[in-house]
Coordinates of C-alpha atoms and ligand atoms in Angstrom, one line a residue:
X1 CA -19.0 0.8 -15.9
X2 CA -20.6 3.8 -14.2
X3 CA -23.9 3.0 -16.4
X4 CA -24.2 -0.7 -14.6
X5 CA -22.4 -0.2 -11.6
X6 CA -23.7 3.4 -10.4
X7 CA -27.0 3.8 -12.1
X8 CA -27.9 0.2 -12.5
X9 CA -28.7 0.4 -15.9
X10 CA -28.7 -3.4 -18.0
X11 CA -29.7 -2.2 -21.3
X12 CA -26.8 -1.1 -23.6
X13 CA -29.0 1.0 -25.5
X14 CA -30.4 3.1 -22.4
X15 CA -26.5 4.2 -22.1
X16 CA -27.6 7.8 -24.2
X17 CA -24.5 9.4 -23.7
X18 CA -22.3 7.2 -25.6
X19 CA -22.5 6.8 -29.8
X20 CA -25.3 4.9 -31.3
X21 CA -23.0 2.8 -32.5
X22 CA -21.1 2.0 -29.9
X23 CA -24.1 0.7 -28.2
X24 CA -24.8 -1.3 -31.0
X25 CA -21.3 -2.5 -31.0
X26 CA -21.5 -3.5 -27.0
X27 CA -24.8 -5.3 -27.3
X28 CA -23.4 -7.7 -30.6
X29 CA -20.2 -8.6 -28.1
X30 CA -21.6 -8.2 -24.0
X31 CA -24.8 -9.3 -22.6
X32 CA -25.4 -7.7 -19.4
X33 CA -27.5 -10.3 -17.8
X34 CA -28.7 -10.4 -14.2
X35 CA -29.2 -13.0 -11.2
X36 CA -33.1 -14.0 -10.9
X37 CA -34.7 -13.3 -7.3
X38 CA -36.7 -16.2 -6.5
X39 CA -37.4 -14.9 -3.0
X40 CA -37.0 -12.2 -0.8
X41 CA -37.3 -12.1 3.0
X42 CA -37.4 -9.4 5.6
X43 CA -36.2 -10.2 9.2
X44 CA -37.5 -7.8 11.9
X45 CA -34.3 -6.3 12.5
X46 CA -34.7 -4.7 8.9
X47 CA -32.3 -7.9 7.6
X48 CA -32.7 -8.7 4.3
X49 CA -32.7 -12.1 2.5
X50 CA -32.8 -13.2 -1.2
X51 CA -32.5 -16.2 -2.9
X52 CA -31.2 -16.2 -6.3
X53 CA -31.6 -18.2 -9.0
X54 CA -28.6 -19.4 -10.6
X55 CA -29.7 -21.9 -12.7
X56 CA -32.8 -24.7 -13.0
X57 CA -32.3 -26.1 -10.0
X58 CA -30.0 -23.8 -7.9
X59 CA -30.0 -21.5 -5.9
X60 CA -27.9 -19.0 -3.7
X61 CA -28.2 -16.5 -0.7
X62 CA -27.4 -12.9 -0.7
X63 CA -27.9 -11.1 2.7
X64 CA -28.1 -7.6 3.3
X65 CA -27.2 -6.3 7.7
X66 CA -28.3 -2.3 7.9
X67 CA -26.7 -0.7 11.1
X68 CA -27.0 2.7 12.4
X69 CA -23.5 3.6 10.6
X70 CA -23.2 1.4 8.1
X71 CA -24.6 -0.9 5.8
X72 CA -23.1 -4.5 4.8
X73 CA -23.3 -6.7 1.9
X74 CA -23.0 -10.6 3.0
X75 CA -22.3 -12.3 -0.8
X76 CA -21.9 -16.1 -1.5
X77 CA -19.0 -17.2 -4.0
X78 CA -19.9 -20.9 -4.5
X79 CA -23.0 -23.0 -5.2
X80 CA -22.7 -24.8 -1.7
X81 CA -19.5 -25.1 0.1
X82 CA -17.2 -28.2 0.3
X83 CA -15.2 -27.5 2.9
X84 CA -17.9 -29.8 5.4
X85 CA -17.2 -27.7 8.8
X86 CA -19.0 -29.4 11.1
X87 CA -21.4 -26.5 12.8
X88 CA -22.1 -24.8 9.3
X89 CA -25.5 -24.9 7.7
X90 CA -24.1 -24.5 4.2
X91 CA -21.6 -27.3 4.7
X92 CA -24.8 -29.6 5.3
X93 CA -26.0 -28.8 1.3
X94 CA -22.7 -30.3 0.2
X95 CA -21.1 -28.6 -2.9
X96 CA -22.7 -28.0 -6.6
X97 CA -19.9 -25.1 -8.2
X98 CA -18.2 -22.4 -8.2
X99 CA -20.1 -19.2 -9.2
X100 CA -19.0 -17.1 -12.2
X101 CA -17.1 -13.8 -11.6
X102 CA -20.4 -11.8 -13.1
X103 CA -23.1 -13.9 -10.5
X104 CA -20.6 -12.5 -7.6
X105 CA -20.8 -9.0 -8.6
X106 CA -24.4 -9.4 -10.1
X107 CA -25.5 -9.9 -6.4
X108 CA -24.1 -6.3 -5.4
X109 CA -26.0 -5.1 -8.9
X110 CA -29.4 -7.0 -7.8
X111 CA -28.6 -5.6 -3.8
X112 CA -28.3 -2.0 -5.4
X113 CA -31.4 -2.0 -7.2
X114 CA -33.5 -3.6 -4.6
X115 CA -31.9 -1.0 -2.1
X116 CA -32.7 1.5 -4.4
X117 CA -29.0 2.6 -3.7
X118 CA -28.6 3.5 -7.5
X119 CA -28.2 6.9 -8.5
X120 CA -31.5 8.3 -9.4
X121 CA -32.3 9.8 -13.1
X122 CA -30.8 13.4 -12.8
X123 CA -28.8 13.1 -9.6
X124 CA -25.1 12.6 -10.9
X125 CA -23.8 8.9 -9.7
X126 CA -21.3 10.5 -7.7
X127 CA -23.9 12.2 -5.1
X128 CA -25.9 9.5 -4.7
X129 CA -26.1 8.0 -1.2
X130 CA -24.0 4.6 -0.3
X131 CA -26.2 2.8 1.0
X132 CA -23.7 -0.6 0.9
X133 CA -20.9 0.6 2.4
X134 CA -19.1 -3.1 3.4
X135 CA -19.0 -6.3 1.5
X136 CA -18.4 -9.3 2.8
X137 CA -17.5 -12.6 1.1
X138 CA -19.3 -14.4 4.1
X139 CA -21.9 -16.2 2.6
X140 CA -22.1 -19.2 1.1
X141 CA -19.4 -21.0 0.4
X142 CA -15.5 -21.1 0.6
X143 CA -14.2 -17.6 -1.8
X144 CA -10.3 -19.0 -1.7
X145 CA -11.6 -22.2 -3.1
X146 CA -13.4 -19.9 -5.6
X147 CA -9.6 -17.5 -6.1
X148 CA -10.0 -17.1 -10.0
X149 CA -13.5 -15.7 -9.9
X150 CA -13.5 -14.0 -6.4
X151 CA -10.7 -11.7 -6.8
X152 CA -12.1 -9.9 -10.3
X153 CA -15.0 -9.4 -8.7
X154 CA -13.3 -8.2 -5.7
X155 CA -11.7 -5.5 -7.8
X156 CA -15.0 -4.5 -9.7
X157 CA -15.9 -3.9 -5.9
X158 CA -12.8 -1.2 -5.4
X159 CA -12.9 0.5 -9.0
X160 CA -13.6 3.8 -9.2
X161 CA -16.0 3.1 -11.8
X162 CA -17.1 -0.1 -10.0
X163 CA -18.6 0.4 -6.4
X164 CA -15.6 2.4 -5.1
X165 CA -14.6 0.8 -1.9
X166 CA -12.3 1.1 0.0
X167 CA -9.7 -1.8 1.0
X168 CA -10.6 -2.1 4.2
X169 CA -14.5 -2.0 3.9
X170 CA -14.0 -5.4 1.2
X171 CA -13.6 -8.5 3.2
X172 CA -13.1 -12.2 2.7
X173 CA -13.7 -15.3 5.5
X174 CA -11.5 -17.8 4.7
X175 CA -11.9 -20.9 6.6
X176 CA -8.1 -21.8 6.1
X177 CA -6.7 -22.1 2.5
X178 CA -3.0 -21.4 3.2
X179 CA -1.6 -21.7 -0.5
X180 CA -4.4 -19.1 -1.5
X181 CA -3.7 -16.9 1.3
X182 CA -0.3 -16.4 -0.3
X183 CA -1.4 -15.5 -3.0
X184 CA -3.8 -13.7 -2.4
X185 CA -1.0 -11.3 -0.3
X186 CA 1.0 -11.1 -4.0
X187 CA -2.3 -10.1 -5.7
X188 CA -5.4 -8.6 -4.2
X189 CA -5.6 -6.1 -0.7
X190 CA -8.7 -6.8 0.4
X191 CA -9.8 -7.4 5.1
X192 CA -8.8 -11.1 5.5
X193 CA -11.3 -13.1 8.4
X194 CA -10.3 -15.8 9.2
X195 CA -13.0 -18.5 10.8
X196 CA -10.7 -20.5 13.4
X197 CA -12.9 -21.2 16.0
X198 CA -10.3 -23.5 18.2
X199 CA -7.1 -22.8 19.8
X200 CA -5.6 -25.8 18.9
X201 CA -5.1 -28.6 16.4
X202 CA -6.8 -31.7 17.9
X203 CA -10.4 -29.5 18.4
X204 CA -10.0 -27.4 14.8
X205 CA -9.2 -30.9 13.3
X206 CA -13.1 -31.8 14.0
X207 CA -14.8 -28.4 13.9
X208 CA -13.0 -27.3 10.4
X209 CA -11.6 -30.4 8.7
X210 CA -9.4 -28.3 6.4
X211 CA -7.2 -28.2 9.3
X212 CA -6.0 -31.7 8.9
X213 CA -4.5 -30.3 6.1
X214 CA -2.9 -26.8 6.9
X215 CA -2.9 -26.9 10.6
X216 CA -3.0 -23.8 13.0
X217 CA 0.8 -23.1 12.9
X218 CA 1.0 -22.8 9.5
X219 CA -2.8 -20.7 9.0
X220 CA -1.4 -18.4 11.5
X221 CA 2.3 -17.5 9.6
X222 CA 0.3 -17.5 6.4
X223 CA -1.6 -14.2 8.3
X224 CA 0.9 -12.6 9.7
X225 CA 2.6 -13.1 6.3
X226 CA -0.2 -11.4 4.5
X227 CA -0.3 -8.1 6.7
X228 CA 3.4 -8.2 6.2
X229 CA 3.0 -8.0 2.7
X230 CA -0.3 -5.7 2.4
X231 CA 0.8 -3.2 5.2
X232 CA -2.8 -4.2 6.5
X233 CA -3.7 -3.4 10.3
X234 CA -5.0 -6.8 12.0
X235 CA -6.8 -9.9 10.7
X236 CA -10.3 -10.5 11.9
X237 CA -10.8 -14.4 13.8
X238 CA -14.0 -15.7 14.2
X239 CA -14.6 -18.1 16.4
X240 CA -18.1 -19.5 16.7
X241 CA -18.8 -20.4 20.3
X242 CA -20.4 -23.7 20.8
X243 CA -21.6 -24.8 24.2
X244 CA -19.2 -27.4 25.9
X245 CA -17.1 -27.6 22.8
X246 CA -14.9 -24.7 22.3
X247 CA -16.2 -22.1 24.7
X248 CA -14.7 -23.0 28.7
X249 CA -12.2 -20.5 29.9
X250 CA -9.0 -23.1 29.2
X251 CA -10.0 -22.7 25.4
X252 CA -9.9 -18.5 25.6
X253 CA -6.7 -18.8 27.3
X254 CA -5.0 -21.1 24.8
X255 CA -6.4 -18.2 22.3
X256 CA -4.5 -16.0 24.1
X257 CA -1.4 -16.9 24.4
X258 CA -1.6 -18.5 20.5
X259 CA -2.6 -14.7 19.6
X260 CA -0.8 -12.1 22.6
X261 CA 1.2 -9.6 20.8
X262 CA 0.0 -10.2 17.6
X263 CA -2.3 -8.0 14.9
X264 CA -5.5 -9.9 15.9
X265 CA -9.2 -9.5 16.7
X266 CA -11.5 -12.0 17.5
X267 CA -14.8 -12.0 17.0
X268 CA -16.7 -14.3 19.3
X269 CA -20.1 -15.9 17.3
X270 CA -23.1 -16.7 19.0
X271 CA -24.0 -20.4 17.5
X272 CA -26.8 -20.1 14.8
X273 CA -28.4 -22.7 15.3
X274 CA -30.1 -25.0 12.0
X275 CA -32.5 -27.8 11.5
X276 CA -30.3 -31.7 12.0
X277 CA -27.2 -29.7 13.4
X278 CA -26.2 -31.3 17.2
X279 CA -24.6 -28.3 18.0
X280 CA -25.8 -25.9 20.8
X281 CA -24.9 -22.1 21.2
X282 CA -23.3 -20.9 24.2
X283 CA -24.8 -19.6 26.9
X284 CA -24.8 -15.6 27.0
X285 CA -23.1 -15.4 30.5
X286 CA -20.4 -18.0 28.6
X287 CA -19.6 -15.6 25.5
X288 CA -19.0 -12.5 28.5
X289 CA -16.7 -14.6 30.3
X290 CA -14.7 -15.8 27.5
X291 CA -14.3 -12.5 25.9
X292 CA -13.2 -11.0 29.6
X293 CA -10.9 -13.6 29.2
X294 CA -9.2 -12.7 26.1
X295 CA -9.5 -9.0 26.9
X296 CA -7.8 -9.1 30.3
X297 CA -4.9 -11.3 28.2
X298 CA -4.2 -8.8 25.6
X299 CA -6.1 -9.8 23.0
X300 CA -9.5 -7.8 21.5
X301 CA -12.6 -9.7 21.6
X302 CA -15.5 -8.2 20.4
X303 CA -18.8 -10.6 20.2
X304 CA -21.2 -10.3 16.9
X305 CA -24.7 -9.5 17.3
X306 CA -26.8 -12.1 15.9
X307 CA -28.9 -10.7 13.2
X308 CA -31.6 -11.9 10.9
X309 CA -32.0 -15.0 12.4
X310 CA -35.7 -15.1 12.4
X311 CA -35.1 -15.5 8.8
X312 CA -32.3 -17.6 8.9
X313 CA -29.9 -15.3 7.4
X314 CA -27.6 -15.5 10.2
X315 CA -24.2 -16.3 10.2
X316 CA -23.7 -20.1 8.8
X317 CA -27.9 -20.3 8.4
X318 CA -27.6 -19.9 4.6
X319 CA -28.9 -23.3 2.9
X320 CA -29.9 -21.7 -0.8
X321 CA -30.6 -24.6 -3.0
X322 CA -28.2 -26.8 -3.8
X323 CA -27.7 -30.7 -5.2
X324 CA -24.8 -31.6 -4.2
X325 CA -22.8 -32.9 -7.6
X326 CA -20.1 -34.5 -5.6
X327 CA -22.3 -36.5 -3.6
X328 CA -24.6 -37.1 -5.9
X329 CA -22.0 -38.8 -8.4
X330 CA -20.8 -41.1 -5.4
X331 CA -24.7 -42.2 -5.2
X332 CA -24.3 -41.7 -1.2
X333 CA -27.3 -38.9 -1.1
X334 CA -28.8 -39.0 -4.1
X335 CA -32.3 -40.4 -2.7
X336 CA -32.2 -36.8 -0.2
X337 CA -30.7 -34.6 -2.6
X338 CA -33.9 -35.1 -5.0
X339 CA -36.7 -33.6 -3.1
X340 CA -34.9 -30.2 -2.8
X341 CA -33.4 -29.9 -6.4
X342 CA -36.2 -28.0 -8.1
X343 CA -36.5 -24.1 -6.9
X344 CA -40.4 -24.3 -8.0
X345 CA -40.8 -26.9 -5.2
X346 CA -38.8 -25.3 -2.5
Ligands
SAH1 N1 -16.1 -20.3 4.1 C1 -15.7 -19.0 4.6 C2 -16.8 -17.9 4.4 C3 -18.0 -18.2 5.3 S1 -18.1 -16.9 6.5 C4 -15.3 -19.1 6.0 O1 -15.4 -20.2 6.5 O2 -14.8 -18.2 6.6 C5 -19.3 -17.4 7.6 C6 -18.8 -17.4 9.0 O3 -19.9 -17.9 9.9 C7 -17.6 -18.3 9.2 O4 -16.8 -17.8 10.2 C8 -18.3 -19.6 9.7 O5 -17.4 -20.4 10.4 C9 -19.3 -19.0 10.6 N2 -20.4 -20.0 10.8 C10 -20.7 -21.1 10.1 N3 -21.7 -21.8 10.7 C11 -22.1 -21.0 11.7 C12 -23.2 -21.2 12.7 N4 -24.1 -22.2 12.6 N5 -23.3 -20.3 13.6 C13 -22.5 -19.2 13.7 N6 -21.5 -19.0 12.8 C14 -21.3 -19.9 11.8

């Protein structure tokens, strides 16, 4: 593990401090093998973006967010996302399938490498500098929808001989999954977000159609529930403000009383906006006043800086490639899915 994970190493037979015969062994059972870049994009806030290959035709988005104290790892868990939020740029692509527990780590591997984060020849893996300190399982797709697969590679993330990290600096966004959230609390302590973006059922119905089926009430015990059960400190809401939707001052009022009292932050999102969406973002003054709002009610409301945008690595900006199986079986998009279902063409 320390050979991958620390020094970045994919050849079995480069490992020269275990037997020769062991190595042997390894490479007739184990392939290490490793995501393809197909692009790479640099945003001029020192954002990063890369496409990855994950088969013929698909392809997936790993962003990387430096900040003065830390730096974060935004990793996709699905091929598309089927969950069809409204505002959401991925939700657009439809869905294609779940990614294997080894593409979800093998993003971190390819991250490392490109970061030049691995331990250099010489320098023992231990002293090298961390250069991803957080990752996040906020890229494409839904990770609860993805439970079997996510949560190994959650735990590679928090081995000692993985990537080391602590509890708190692994996060998943769910946008709702209550069953998974529960068990998730029996199985795995990892930051739960949790993208809820209305304060109440009617509005959250429309924006995050998930909700139709585990409404607010029930998302909300299912959080408490799971700090209950992982001694964790607070759960992380997002909520994506969208002009004249969810953003007047009744909505961050409704917020407050739904989250007074209770182990919350929320963390207000400037709308990214994407090409077809009908969605606007809020204005600035807007975002202020709703978070004042929420502050002088009790509740912590922080807003999150847009980054990479230029790129569109934003929040909710991540398209990858995808053909959307599910759609294209019903033969309702299979004349639009076409054009974009070779990489080579994109
Ligand atoms: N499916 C998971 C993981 C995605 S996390 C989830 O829903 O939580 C990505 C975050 O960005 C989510 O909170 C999502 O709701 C938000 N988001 C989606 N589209 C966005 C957009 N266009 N602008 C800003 N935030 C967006």
């Amino acid at each position: 593990m320390k050979w991958i994970y620390r020094r970045g190493v994919a050849d079995f037979a480069a490992m020269s401090d275990l037997s020769q015969e062991f190595r042997r062994e390894l490479a007739t059972v184990a392939k290490i093998a490793v995501p393809e870049i197909v692009t790479e994009q640099r945003s001029a806030d020192g954002t990063r973006k890369w496409m990855l290959r994950m088969d013929e035709v698909q392809g997936i988005e790993t962003v990387y967010i430096p900040e003065p104290d830390r730096g974060t790892l935004c990793i996709s868990s699905q091929v598309g996302c089927a969950m069809d939020c409204s505002f959401c740029a991925t939700a657009q692509q439809g869905f294609n399938r779940n990614l294997s527990v080894a593409e979800i780590v093998g993003q971190v591997w390819l991250a490392h490498r490109e970061l030049e984060a691995c331990a250099p020849a010489g320098v023992a893996a231990a002293a090298a500098p961390r250069i991803i300190t957080n990752i996040v399982l906020m890229g494409m797709g839904e990770p609860l929808a993805n439970y079997r697969n996510v949560v190994p590679a959650m735990r590679v993330f928090m081995d000692d001989l993985g990537y080391d990290l602590s509890r708190r600096r692994v996060t998943l966004s769910t946008s709702g999954l209550v069953p998974q959230i529960y068990k998730l609390a029996e199985e795995c302590n990892v930051a739960l977000a949790v993208s809820l973006h209305a304060p109440n059922d009617a509005l959250r119905d429309e924006l995050v159609p998930i909700n139709r089926k585990h409404p607010i009430e029930e998302l909300l015990a299912a959080c408490w529930h799971y700090l209950d059960k992982q001694n964790g400190r607070s759960i992380t809401f997002e909520y994506v403000m969208l002009d004249g939707i969810n953003d007047e001052p009744e909505h961050a009022q409704a917020l407050a009383r739904l989250l007074r009292g209770r182990p919350a932050k929320l963390n207000l999102i400037p709308f990214n906006i994407f090409p077809g969406t009908r969605y606007r973002r809020s204005p600035a003054a807007a975002i202020v006043r709703f978070r004042d709002i929420l502050n002088e009610n009790g509740v912590i409301a922080t807003i999150r800086r847009t980054r990479g945008d230029d790129i569109d690595a934003a929040c909710g900006q991540l398209a990858g490639k995808v053909t959307d199986r599910t759609l294209v079986r019903l033969g309702t998009r299979a004349s639009s899915a076409a054009p974009r279902s070779s990489l080579e063409a994109g």
